[in-house]
mmCIF file with all atom_site columns, C-alpha atoms and ligand atoms in Angstrom:
data_model
loop_
_atom_site.group_PDB
_atom_site.id
_atom_site.type_symbol
_atom_site.label_atom_id
_atom_site.label_alt_id
_atom_site.label_comp_id
_atom_site.label_asym_id
_atom_site.label_entity_id
_atom_site.label_seq_id
_atom_site.pdbx_PDB_ins_code
_atom_site.Cartn_x
_atom_site.Cartn_y
_atom_site.Cartn_z
_atom_site.occupancy
_atom_site.B_iso_or_equiv
_atom_site.pdbx_formal_charge
_atom_site.auth_seq_id
_atom_site.auth_comp_id
_atom_site.auth_asym_id
_atom_site.auth_atom_id
_atom_site.pdbx_PDB_model_num
ATOM   1   C  CA  . MET A 1 1   ? 91.619  68.912  134.938 1.00 0.00 ? 1   MET A CA  1
ATOM   2   C  CA  . PHE A 1 2   ? 92.211  71.552  132.251 1.00 0.00 ? 2   PHE A CA  1
ATOM   3   C  CA  . ASP A 1 3   ? 93.866  70.211  129.093 1.00 0.00 ? 3   ASP A CA  1
ATOM   4   C  CA  . LEU A 1 4   ? 95.327  72.959  126.903 1.00 0.00 ? 4   LEU A CA  1
ATOM   5   C  CA  . ASP A 1 5   ? 95.428  70.911  123.680 1.00 0.00 ? 5   ASP A CA  1
ATOM   6   C  CA  . ALA A 1 6   ? 91.823  69.806  124.155 1.00 0.00 ? 6   ALA A CA  1
ATOM   7   C  CA  . PHE A 1 7   ? 90.813  73.412  124.917 1.00 0.00 ? 7   PHE A CA  1
ATOM   8   C  CA  . ILE A 1 8   ? 92.411  74.664  121.688 1.00 0.00 ? 8   ILE A CA  1
ATOM   9   C  CA  . SER A 1 9   ? 90.858  71.835  119.631 1.00 0.00 ? 9   SER A CA  1
ATOM   10  C  CA  . GLU A 1 10  ? 87.445  72.601  121.074 1.00 0.00 ? 10  GLU A CA  1
ATOM   11  C  CA  . CYS A 1 11  ? 87.871  76.340  120.409 1.00 0.00 ? 11  CYS A CA  1
ATOM   12  C  CA  . ARG A 1 12  ? 88.698  75.541  116.758 1.00 0.00 ? 12  ARG A CA  1
ATOM   13  C  CA  . ARG A 1 13  ? 85.637  73.339  116.431 1.00 0.00 ? 13  ARG A CA  1
ATOM   14  C  CA  . LEU A 1 14  ? 83.265  75.786  118.133 1.00 0.00 ? 14  LEU A CA  1
ATOM   15  C  CA  . ALA A 1 15  ? 84.594  78.943  116.471 1.00 0.00 ? 15  ALA A CA  1
ATOM   16  C  CA  . GLY A 1 16  ? 83.641  77.686  113.009 1.00 0.00 ? 16  GLY A CA  1
ATOM   17  C  CA  . GLY A 1 17  ? 80.113  76.663  113.994 1.00 0.00 ? 17  GLY A CA  1
ATOM   18  C  CA  . ALA A 1 18  ? 76.860  78.403  114.834 1.00 0.00 ? 18  ALA A CA  1
ATOM   19  C  CA  . HIS A 1 19  ? 77.093  81.017  117.591 1.00 0.00 ? 19  HIS A CA  1
ATOM   20  C  CA  . GLY A 1 20  ? 80.852  80.408  117.650 1.00 0.00 ? 20  GLY A CA  1
ATOM   21  C  CA  . PRO A 1 21  ? 81.908  83.360  119.840 1.00 0.00 ? 21  PRO A CA  1
ATOM   22  C  CA  . LYS A 1 22  ? 79.217  82.620  122.461 1.00 0.00 ? 22  LYS A CA  1
ATOM   23  C  CA  . ARG A 1 23  ? 80.122  78.915  122.485 1.00 0.00 ? 23  ARG A CA  1
ATOM   24  C  CA  . VAL A 1 24  ? 83.798  79.764  122.985 1.00 0.00 ? 24  VAL A CA  1
ATOM   25  C  CA  . LEU A 1 25  ? 82.805  82.115  125.829 1.00 0.00 ? 25  LEU A CA  1
ATOM   26  C  CA  . ASP A 1 26  ? 80.869  79.276  127.487 1.00 0.00 ? 26  ASP A CA  1
ATOM   27  C  CA  . LEU A 1 27  ? 83.859  76.957  127.081 1.00 0.00 ? 27  LEU A CA  1
ATOM   28  C  CA  . MET A 1 28  ? 86.190  79.606  128.527 1.00 0.00 ? 28  MET A CA  1
ATOM   29  C  CA  . ARG A 1 29  ? 83.871  80.190  131.501 1.00 0.00 ? 29  ARG A CA  1
ATOM   30  C  CA  . ALA A 1 30  ? 83.756  76.464  132.235 1.00 0.00 ? 30  ALA A CA  1
ATOM   31  C  CA  . SER A 1 31  ? 87.554  76.158  131.893 1.00 0.00 ? 31  SER A CA  1
ATOM   32  C  CA  . ILE A 1 32  ? 88.500  79.256  133.860 1.00 0.00 ? 32  ILE A CA  1
ATOM   33  C  CA  . ALA A 1 33  ? 86.165  78.346  136.736 1.00 0.00 ? 33  ALA A CA  1
ATOM   34  C  CA  . GLU A 1 34  ? 89.114  76.348  138.075 1.00 0.00 ? 34  GLU A CA  1
ATOM   35  C  CA  . PRO A 1 35  ? 91.888  78.905  137.551 1.00 0.00 ? 35  PRO A CA  1
ATOM   36  C  CA  . GLU A 1 36  ? 94.559  76.879  139.371 1.00 0.00 ? 36  GLU A CA  1
ATOM   37  C  CA  . SER A 1 37  ? 94.026  74.027  136.935 1.00 0.00 ? 37  SER A CA  1
ATOM   38  C  CA  . VAL A 1 38  ? 94.581  76.389  133.964 1.00 0.00 ? 38  VAL A CA  1
ATOM   39  C  CA  . ALA A 1 39  ? 97.706  77.857  135.593 1.00 0.00 ? 39  ALA A CA  1
ATOM   40  C  CA  . LYS A 1 40  ? 99.196  74.357  135.972 1.00 0.00 ? 40  LYS A CA  1
ATOM   41  C  CA  . ALA A 1 41  ? 98.546  73.491  132.318 1.00 0.00 ? 41  ALA A CA  1
ATOM   42  C  CA  . VAL A 1 42  ? 99.894  76.668  130.688 1.00 0.00 ? 42  VAL A CA  1
ATOM   43  C  CA  . ALA A 1 43  ? 103.658 77.151  130.742 1.00 0.00 ? 43  ALA A CA  1
ATOM   44  C  CA  . PRO A 1 44  ? 104.752 80.585  131.945 1.00 0.00 ? 44  PRO A CA  1
ATOM   45  C  CA  . GLN A 1 45  ? 106.380 82.885  129.408 1.00 0.00 ? 45  GLN A CA  1
ATOM   46  C  CA  . GLY A 1 46  ? 110.141 83.202  129.563 1.00 0.00 ? 46  GLY A CA  1
ATOM   47  C  CA  . PRO A 1 47  ? 111.710 86.535  130.486 1.00 0.00 ? 47  PRO A CA  1
ATOM   48  C  CA  . GLY A 1 48  ? 111.388 89.126  127.725 1.00 0.00 ? 48  GLY A CA  1
ATOM   49  C  CA  . VAL A 1 49  ? 108.897 87.014  125.757 1.00 0.00 ? 49  VAL A CA  1
ATOM   50  C  CA  . GLY A 1 50  ? 105.622 88.797  125.032 1.00 0.00 ? 50  GLY A CA  1
ATOM   51  C  CA  . ALA A 1 51  ? 102.255 87.144  124.432 1.00 0.00 ? 51  ALA A CA  1
ATOM   52  C  CA  . LEU A 1 52  ? 102.405 88.105  120.751 1.00 0.00 ? 52  LEU A CA  1
ATOM   53  C  CA  . ASP A 1 53  ? 105.842 86.472  120.381 1.00 0.00 ? 53  ASP A CA  1
ATOM   54  C  CA  . ALA A 1 54  ? 104.663 83.055  121.471 1.00 0.00 ? 54  ALA A CA  1
ATOM   55  C  CA  . PRO A 1 55  ? 101.049 82.335  120.534 1.00 0.00 ? 55  PRO A CA  1
ATOM   56  C  CA  . LEU A 1 56  ? 99.664  79.055  121.900 1.00 0.00 ? 56  LEU A CA  1
ATOM   57  C  CA  . PHE A 1 57  ? 97.857  78.608  118.573 1.00 0.00 ? 57  PHE A CA  1
ATOM   58  C  CA  . ARG A 1 58  ? 97.634  80.614  115.365 1.00 0.00 ? 58  ARG A CA  1
ATOM   59  C  CA  . SER A 1 59  ? 95.630  80.067  112.188 1.00 0.00 ? 59  SER A CA  1
ATOM   60  C  CA  . PRO A 1 60  ? 93.637  82.296  109.806 1.00 0.00 ? 60  PRO A CA  1
ATOM   61  C  CA  . GLU A 1 61  ? 90.498  81.463  111.827 1.00 0.00 ? 61  GLU A CA  1
ATOM   62  C  CA  . LEU A 1 62  ? 91.748  81.501  115.419 1.00 0.00 ? 62  LEU A CA  1
ATOM   63  C  CA  . THR A 1 63  ? 94.485  82.820  117.699 1.00 0.00 ? 63  THR A CA  1
ATOM   64  C  CA  . VAL A 1 64  ? 95.031  81.685  121.283 1.00 0.00 ? 64  VAL A CA  1
ATOM   65  C  CA  . LEU A 1 65  ? 97.398  83.668  123.494 1.00 0.00 ? 65  LEU A CA  1
ATOM   66  C  CA  . ASN A 1 66  ? 98.659  83.284  127.043 1.00 0.00 ? 66  ASN A CA  1
ATOM   67  C  CA  . VAL A 1 67  ? 98.877  86.905  128.203 1.00 0.00 ? 67  VAL A CA  1
ATOM   68  C  CA  . ALA A 1 68  ? 100.907 87.945  131.253 1.00 0.00 ? 68  ALA A CA  1
ATOM   69  C  CA  . LEU A 1 69  ? 100.507 91.500  132.522 1.00 0.00 ? 69  LEU A CA  1
ATOM   70  C  CA  . ARG A 1 70  ? 103.217 92.620  134.896 1.00 0.00 ? 70  ARG A CA  1
ATOM   71  C  CA  . PRO A 1 71  ? 102.192 94.714  137.912 1.00 0.00 ? 71  PRO A CA  1
ATOM   72  C  CA  . GLY A 1 72  ? 101.337 98.244  136.799 1.00 0.00 ? 72  GLY A CA  1
ATOM   73  C  CA  . THR A 1 73  ? 101.014 97.329  133.098 1.00 0.00 ? 73  THR A CA  1
ATOM   74  C  CA  . VAL A 1 74  ? 98.901  99.829  131.164 1.00 0.00 ? 74  VAL A CA  1
ATOM   75  C  CA  . THR A 1 75  ? 98.107  99.669  127.435 1.00 0.00 ? 75  THR A CA  1
ATOM   76  C  CA  . ILE A 1 76  ? 96.991  102.346 125.034 1.00 0.00 ? 76  ILE A CA  1
ATOM   77  C  CA  . PRO A 1 77  ? 93.556  101.942 123.394 1.00 0.00 ? 77  PRO A CA  1
ATOM   78  C  CA  . HIS A 1 78  ? 93.445  99.471  120.508 1.00 0.00 ? 78  HIS A CA  1
ATOM   79  C  CA  . ASP A 1 79  ? 90.997  97.378  118.519 1.00 0.00 ? 79  ASP A CA  1
ATOM   80  C  CA  . HIS A 1 80  ? 91.152  93.762  117.289 1.00 0.00 ? 80  HIS A CA  1
ATOM   81  C  CA  . ARG A 1 81  ? 88.650  93.797  114.363 1.00 0.00 ? 81  ARG A CA  1
ATOM   82  C  CA  . MET A 1 82  ? 87.539  90.281  115.312 1.00 0.00 ? 82  MET A CA  1
ATOM   83  C  CA  . TRP A 1 83  ? 85.694  88.842  118.292 1.00 0.00 ? 83  TRP A CA  1
ATOM   84  C  CA  . ALA A 1 84  ? 87.706  88.049  121.397 1.00 0.00 ? 84  ALA A CA  1
ATOM   85  C  CA  . VAL A 1 85  ? 87.068  85.909  124.456 1.00 0.00 ? 85  VAL A CA  1
ATOM   86  C  CA  . ILE A 1 86  ? 89.223  86.873  127.428 1.00 0.00 ? 86  ILE A CA  1
ATOM   87  C  CA  . GLY A 1 87  ? 89.488  84.612  130.477 1.00 0.00 ? 87  GLY A CA  1
ATOM   88  C  CA  . ILE A 1 88  ? 91.546  85.520  133.532 1.00 0.00 ? 88  ILE A CA  1
ATOM   89  C  CA  . TYR A 1 89  ? 93.133  82.734  135.605 1.00 0.00 ? 89  TYR A CA  1
ATOM   90  C  CA  . GLN A 1 90  ? 95.268  84.844  137.948 1.00 0.00 ? 90  GLN A CA  1
ATOM   91  C  CA  . GLY A 1 91  ? 94.913  88.418  139.196 1.00 0.00 ? 91  GLY A CA  1
ATOM   92  C  CA  . GLU A 1 92  ? 92.657  90.850  137.386 1.00 0.00 ? 92  GLU A CA  1
ATOM   93  C  CA  . GLU A 1 93  ? 92.450  92.870  134.182 1.00 0.00 ? 93  GLU A CA  1
ATOM   94  C  CA  . ALA A 1 94  ? 90.810  96.310  134.269 1.00 0.00 ? 94  ALA A CA  1
ATOM   95  C  CA  . ASN A 1 95  ? 89.223  97.168  130.904 1.00 0.00 ? 95  ASN A CA  1
ATOM   96  C  CA  . THR A 1 96  ? 88.348  100.658 129.746 1.00 0.00 ? 96  THR A CA  1
ATOM   97  C  CA  . PHE A 1 97  ? 86.072  100.710 126.703 1.00 0.00 ? 97  PHE A CA  1
ATOM   98  C  CA  . PHE A 1 98  ? 85.961  103.572 124.223 1.00 0.00 ? 98  PHE A CA  1
ATOM   99  C  CA  . LYS A 1 99  ? 83.712  104.756 121.432 1.00 0.00 ? 99  LYS A CA  1
ATOM   100 C  CA  . ARG A 1 100 ? 84.905  106.666 118.417 1.00 0.00 ? 100 ARG A CA  1
ATOM   101 C  CA  . ASP A 1 101 ? 84.410  110.401 118.832 1.00 0.00 ? 101 ASP A CA  1
ATOM   102 C  CA  . GLY A 1 102 ? 85.254  112.486 115.770 1.00 0.00 ? 102 GLY A CA  1
ATOM   103 C  CA  . ALA A 1 103 ? 88.897  111.842 114.992 1.00 0.00 ? 103 ALA A CA  1
ATOM   104 C  CA  . GLY A 1 104 ? 89.566  110.571 118.511 1.00 0.00 ? 104 GLY A CA  1
ATOM   105 C  CA  . LEU A 1 105 ? 88.000  108.455 121.246 1.00 0.00 ? 105 LEU A CA  1
ATOM   106 C  CA  . ALA A 1 106 ? 85.652  109.019 124.163 1.00 0.00 ? 106 ALA A CA  1
ATOM   107 C  CA  . GLN A 1 107 ? 85.648  106.781 127.222 1.00 0.00 ? 107 GLN A CA  1
ATOM   108 C  CA  . ALA A 1 108 ? 82.459  104.700 127.343 1.00 0.00 ? 108 ALA A CA  1
ATOM   109 C  CA  . ASN A 1 109 ? 82.684  102.436 130.387 1.00 0.00 ? 109 ASN A CA  1
ATOM   110 C  CA  . ARG A 1 110 ? 84.965  100.267 132.498 1.00 0.00 ? 110 ARG A CA  1
ATOM   111 C  CA  . ARG A 1 111 ? 84.881  96.662  133.574 1.00 0.00 ? 111 ARG A CA  1
ATOM   112 C  CA  . THR A 1 112 ? 87.299  94.629  135.647 1.00 0.00 ? 112 THR A CA  1
ATOM   113 C  CA  . ILE A 1 113 ? 87.628  90.892  134.945 1.00 0.00 ? 113 ILE A CA  1
ATOM   114 C  CA  . ARG A 1 114 ? 88.853  88.888  137.900 1.00 0.00 ? 114 ARG A CA  1
ATOM   115 C  CA  . SER A 1 115 ? 90.404  85.441  138.197 1.00 0.00 ? 115 SER A CA  1
ATOM   116 C  CA  . GLY A 1 116 ? 87.791  82.847  137.225 1.00 0.00 ? 116 GLY A CA  1
ATOM   117 C  CA  . GLU A 1 117 ? 85.846  85.261  134.973 1.00 0.00 ? 117 GLU A CA  1
ATOM   118 C  CA  . ALA A 1 118 ? 85.620  85.677  131.198 1.00 0.00 ? 118 ALA A CA  1
ATOM   119 C  CA  . ILE A 1 119 ? 84.121  88.169  128.747 1.00 0.00 ? 119 ILE A CA  1
ATOM   120 C  CA  . LEU A 1 120 ? 83.292  88.294  125.056 1.00 0.00 ? 120 LEU A CA  1
ATOM   121 C  CA  . LEU A 1 121 ? 84.324  91.394  123.100 1.00 0.00 ? 121 LEU A CA  1
ATOM   122 C  CA  . GLY A 1 122 ? 82.626  92.160  119.781 1.00 0.00 ? 122 GLY A CA  1
ATOM   123 C  CA  . GLU A 1 123 ? 84.658  92.857  116.657 1.00 0.00 ? 123 GLU A CA  1
ATOM   124 C  CA  . ASP A 1 124 ? 84.213  96.643  116.817 1.00 0.00 ? 124 ASP A CA  1
ATOM   125 C  CA  . VAL A 1 125 ? 85.377  97.001  120.436 1.00 0.00 ? 125 VAL A CA  1
ATOM   126 C  CA  . VAL A 1 126 ? 88.098  99.533  121.257 1.00 0.00 ? 126 VAL A CA  1
ATOM   127 C  CA  . HIS A 1 127 ? 89.617  99.006  124.686 1.00 0.00 ? 127 HIS A CA  1
ATOM   128 C  CA  . ALA A 1 128 ? 92.645  99.582  126.867 1.00 0.00 ? 128 ALA A CA  1
ATOM   129 C  CA  . ILE A 1 129 ? 93.682  97.205  129.632 1.00 0.00 ? 129 ILE A CA  1
ATOM   130 C  CA  . GLU A 1 130 ? 95.702  97.490  132.787 1.00 0.00 ? 130 GLU A CA  1
ATOM   131 C  CA  . ASN A 1 131 ? 96.841  95.388  135.709 1.00 0.00 ? 131 ASN A CA  1
ATOM   132 C  CA  . PRO A 1 132 ? 96.051  97.418  138.835 1.00 0.00 ? 132 PRO A CA  1
ATOM   133 C  CA  . LEU A 1 133 ? 97.549  94.818  141.194 1.00 0.00 ? 133 LEU A CA  1
ATOM   134 C  CA  . GLY A 1 134 ? 101.007 94.377  142.665 1.00 0.00 ? 134 GLY A CA  1
ATOM   135 C  CA  . ALA A 1 135 ? 101.251 90.846  141.215 1.00 0.00 ? 135 ALA A CA  1
ATOM   136 C  CA  . GLU A 1 136 ? 101.152 89.394  137.719 1.00 0.00 ? 136 GLU A CA  1
ATOM   137 C  CA  . THR A 1 137 ? 97.814  88.982  135.935 1.00 0.00 ? 137 THR A CA  1
ATOM   138 C  CA  . LEU A 1 138 ? 97.503  85.939  133.676 1.00 0.00 ? 138 LEU A CA  1
ATOM   139 C  CA  . GLY A 1 139 ? 94.839  85.298  131.048 1.00 0.00 ? 139 GLY A CA  1
ATOM   140 C  CA  . LEU A 1 140 ? 93.909  83.109  128.117 1.00 0.00 ? 140 LEU A CA  1
ATOM   141 C  CA  . HIS A 1 141 ? 92.840  85.199  125.114 1.00 0.00 ? 141 HIS A CA  1
ATOM   142 C  CA  . VAL A 1 142 ? 91.019  83.636  122.152 1.00 0.00 ? 142 VAL A CA  1
ATOM   143 C  CA  . TYR A 1 143 ? 90.489  85.676  118.969 1.00 0.00 ? 143 TYR A CA  1
ATOM   144 C  CA  . GLY A 1 144 ? 88.256  84.844  116.016 1.00 0.00 ? 144 GLY A CA  1
ATOM   145 C  CA  . GLY A 1 145 ? 90.928  85.286  113.347 1.00 0.00 ? 145 GLY A CA  1
ATOM   146 C  CA  . ASP A 1 146 ? 94.665  85.731  112.863 1.00 0.00 ? 146 ASP A CA  1
ATOM   147 C  CA  . LEU A 1 147 ? 95.232  88.549  115.357 1.00 0.00 ? 147 LEU A CA  1
ATOM   148 C  CA  . LEU A 1 148 ? 98.970  88.695  114.664 1.00 0.00 ? 148 LEU A CA  1
ATOM   149 C  CA  . GLY A 1 149 ? 98.484  89.170  110.935 1.00 0.00 ? 149 GLY A CA  1
ATOM   150 C  CA  . ALA A 1 150 ? 95.370  91.336  110.895 1.00 0.00 ? 150 ALA A CA  1
ATOM   151 C  CA  . PRO A 1 151 ? 95.468  95.054  110.147 1.00 0.00 ? 151 PRO A CA  1
ATOM   152 C  CA  . ARG A 1 152 ? 94.075  96.953  113.135 1.00 0.00 ? 152 ARG A CA  1
ATOM   153 C  CA  . SER A 1 153 ? 94.359  100.237 114.995 1.00 0.00 ? 153 SER A CA  1
ATOM   154 C  CA  . MET A 1 154 ? 95.830  101.802 118.096 1.00 0.00 ? 154 MET A CA  1
ATOM   155 C  CA  . TRP A 1 155 ? 95.454  105.304 119.522 1.00 0.00 ? 155 TRP A CA  1
ATOM   156 C  CA  . ASP A 1 156 ? 98.415  107.344 120.734 1.00 0.00 ? 156 ASP A CA  1
ATOM   157 C  CA  . PRO A 1 157 ? 98.437  108.545 124.352 1.00 0.00 ? 157 PRO A CA  1
ATOM   158 C  CA  . ARG A 1 158 ? 98.985  112.263 123.671 1.00 0.00 ? 158 ARG A CA  1
ATOM   159 C  CA  . GLU A 1 159 ? 96.604  113.221 120.861 1.00 0.00 ? 159 GLU A CA  1
ATOM   160 C  CA  . SER A 1 160 ? 94.388  110.108 120.946 1.00 0.00 ? 160 SER A CA  1
ATOM   161 C  CA  . ARG A 1 161 ? 94.692  109.813 117.161 1.00 0.00 ? 161 ARG A CA  1
ATOM   162 C  CA  . GLU A 1 162 ? 94.172  106.548 115.296 1.00 0.00 ? 162 GLU A CA  1
ATOM   163 C  CA  . HIS A 1 163 ? 97.258  104.815 113.877 1.00 0.00 ? 163 HIS A CA  1
ATOM   164 C  CA  . PRO A 1 164 ? 97.892  101.468 112.177 1.00 0.00 ? 164 PRO A CA  1
ATOM   165 C  CA  . TYR A 1 165 ? 98.763  98.915  114.878 1.00 0.00 ? 165 TYR A CA  1
ATOM   166 C  CA  . ASP A 1 166 ? 102.497 98.437  115.189 1.00 0.00 ? 166 ASP A CA  1
ATOM   167 C  CA  . VAL A 1 167 ? 103.908 96.177  117.920 1.00 0.00 ? 167 VAL A CA  1
ATOM   168 C  CA  . PRO A 1 168 ? 107.064 98.144  118.936 1.00 0.00 ? 168 PRO A CA  1
ATOM   169 C  CA  . GLN A 1 169 ? 105.188 101.465 118.831 1.00 0.00 ? 169 GLN A CA  1
ATOM   170 C  CA  . PHE A 1 170 ? 102.289 99.953  120.804 1.00 0.00 ? 170 PHE A CA  1
ATOM   171 C  CA  . TYR A 1 171 ? 104.627 98.921  123.627 1.00 0.00 ? 171 TYR A CA  1
ATOM   172 C  CA  . ALA A 1 172 ? 106.567 102.213 123.519 1.00 0.00 ? 172 ALA A CA  1
ATOM   173 C  CA  . TRP A 1 173 ? 103.392 104.300 123.780 1.00 0.00 ? 173 TRP A CA  1
ATOM   174 C  CA  . SER A 1 174 ? 101.976 101.994 126.457 1.00 0.00 ? 174 SER A CA  1
ATOM   175 C  CA  . ARG A 1 175 ? 105.156 102.417 128.551 1.00 0.00 ? 175 ARG A CA  1
ATOM   176 C  CA  . GLU A 1 176 ? 104.932 106.190 128.018 1.00 0.00 ? 176 GLU A CA  1
ATOM   177 C  CA  . LEU A 1 177 ? 101.317 106.167 129.220 1.00 0.00 ? 177 LEU A CA  1
ATOM   178 C  CA  . ALA A 1 178 ? 102.207 104.100 132.312 1.00 0.00 ? 178 ALA A CA  1
ATOM   179 C  CA  . ALA A 1 179 ? 105.045 106.509 133.153 1.00 0.00 ? 179 ALA A CA  1
ATOM   180 C  CA  . SER A 1 180 ? 102.815 109.578 132.763 1.00 0.00 ? 180 SER A CA  1
ATOM   181 C  CA  . ARG A 1 181 ? 100.165 107.990 135.019 1.00 0.00 ? 181 ARG A CA  1
ATOM   182 C  CA  . LYS A 1 182 ? 102.805 107.362 137.700 1.00 0.00 ? 182 LYS A CA  1
ATOM   183 C  CA  . THR A 1 183 ? 103.981 110.980 137.450 1.00 0.00 ? 183 THR A CA  1
ATOM   184 C  CA  . SER A 1 184 ? 100.391 112.226 137.763 1.00 0.00 ? 184 SER A CA  1
ATOM   185 C  CA  . ALA A 1 185 ? 99.761  109.953 140.746 1.00 0.00 ? 185 ALA A CA  1
ATOM   186 C  CA  . ARG A 1 186 ? 102.924 111.212 142.488 1.00 0.00 ? 186 ARG A CA  1
ATOM   187 C  CA  . ALA A 1 187 ? 101.929 114.846 141.805 1.00 0.00 ? 187 ALA A CA  1
ATOM   188 C  CA  . ALA A 1 188 ? 98.433  114.224 143.187 1.00 0.00 ? 188 ALA A CA  1
ATOM   189 C  CA  . ALA A 1 189 ? 99.896  112.558 146.300 1.00 0.00 ? 189 ALA A CA  1
ATOM   190 C  CA  . ALA A 1 190 ? 102.220 115.529 146.876 1.00 0.00 ? 190 ALA A CA  1
ATOM   191 C  CA  . THR A 1 191 ? 99.433  118.134 146.863 1.00 0.00 ? 191 THR A CA  1
HETATM 192 FE FE1 . LIG B 2 .   ? 92.984  93.988  123.415 1.00 0.00 ? 1   LIG B FE1 1
#
């Protein structure tokens, strides 16, 4: 049975030791292999509460978030500047990875993480995520530092220029991107 407090304690212990990110990935894989057990142990977020508003754990060395992605959620590209282990315990999270290209970004590859799976992202990763399903996607995200306090970057959806990460602007641009995708999809369906 998954125990959230024990999971966080073990993440803290492993993250500070040798091969910390890989050890946390192994722990996440073992934990997320029974996704229903994780879902029972992690309280759902209240309405209007974002993952960044209510971290499960936060310290200078580690952040643990319970991230809910509503159906159709799309984010703009962003970095973390620290390693991240992402485990999905309901639904799926489609990742698009980017590499820096001049002043902007170029798409590098895509990978979808499904319920019961986990990945490790290196500290220089730039990605965007989306929930392609008609139901909520839920994941445990572990970061190797204080994600909420760290300076990092995001890229706007129109010019793909780098900006300092700012929570309200991140969500505003992400909503704008989701709306423009819907408009494009409708236009494509009408032709
Ligand atoms: Fe991210």
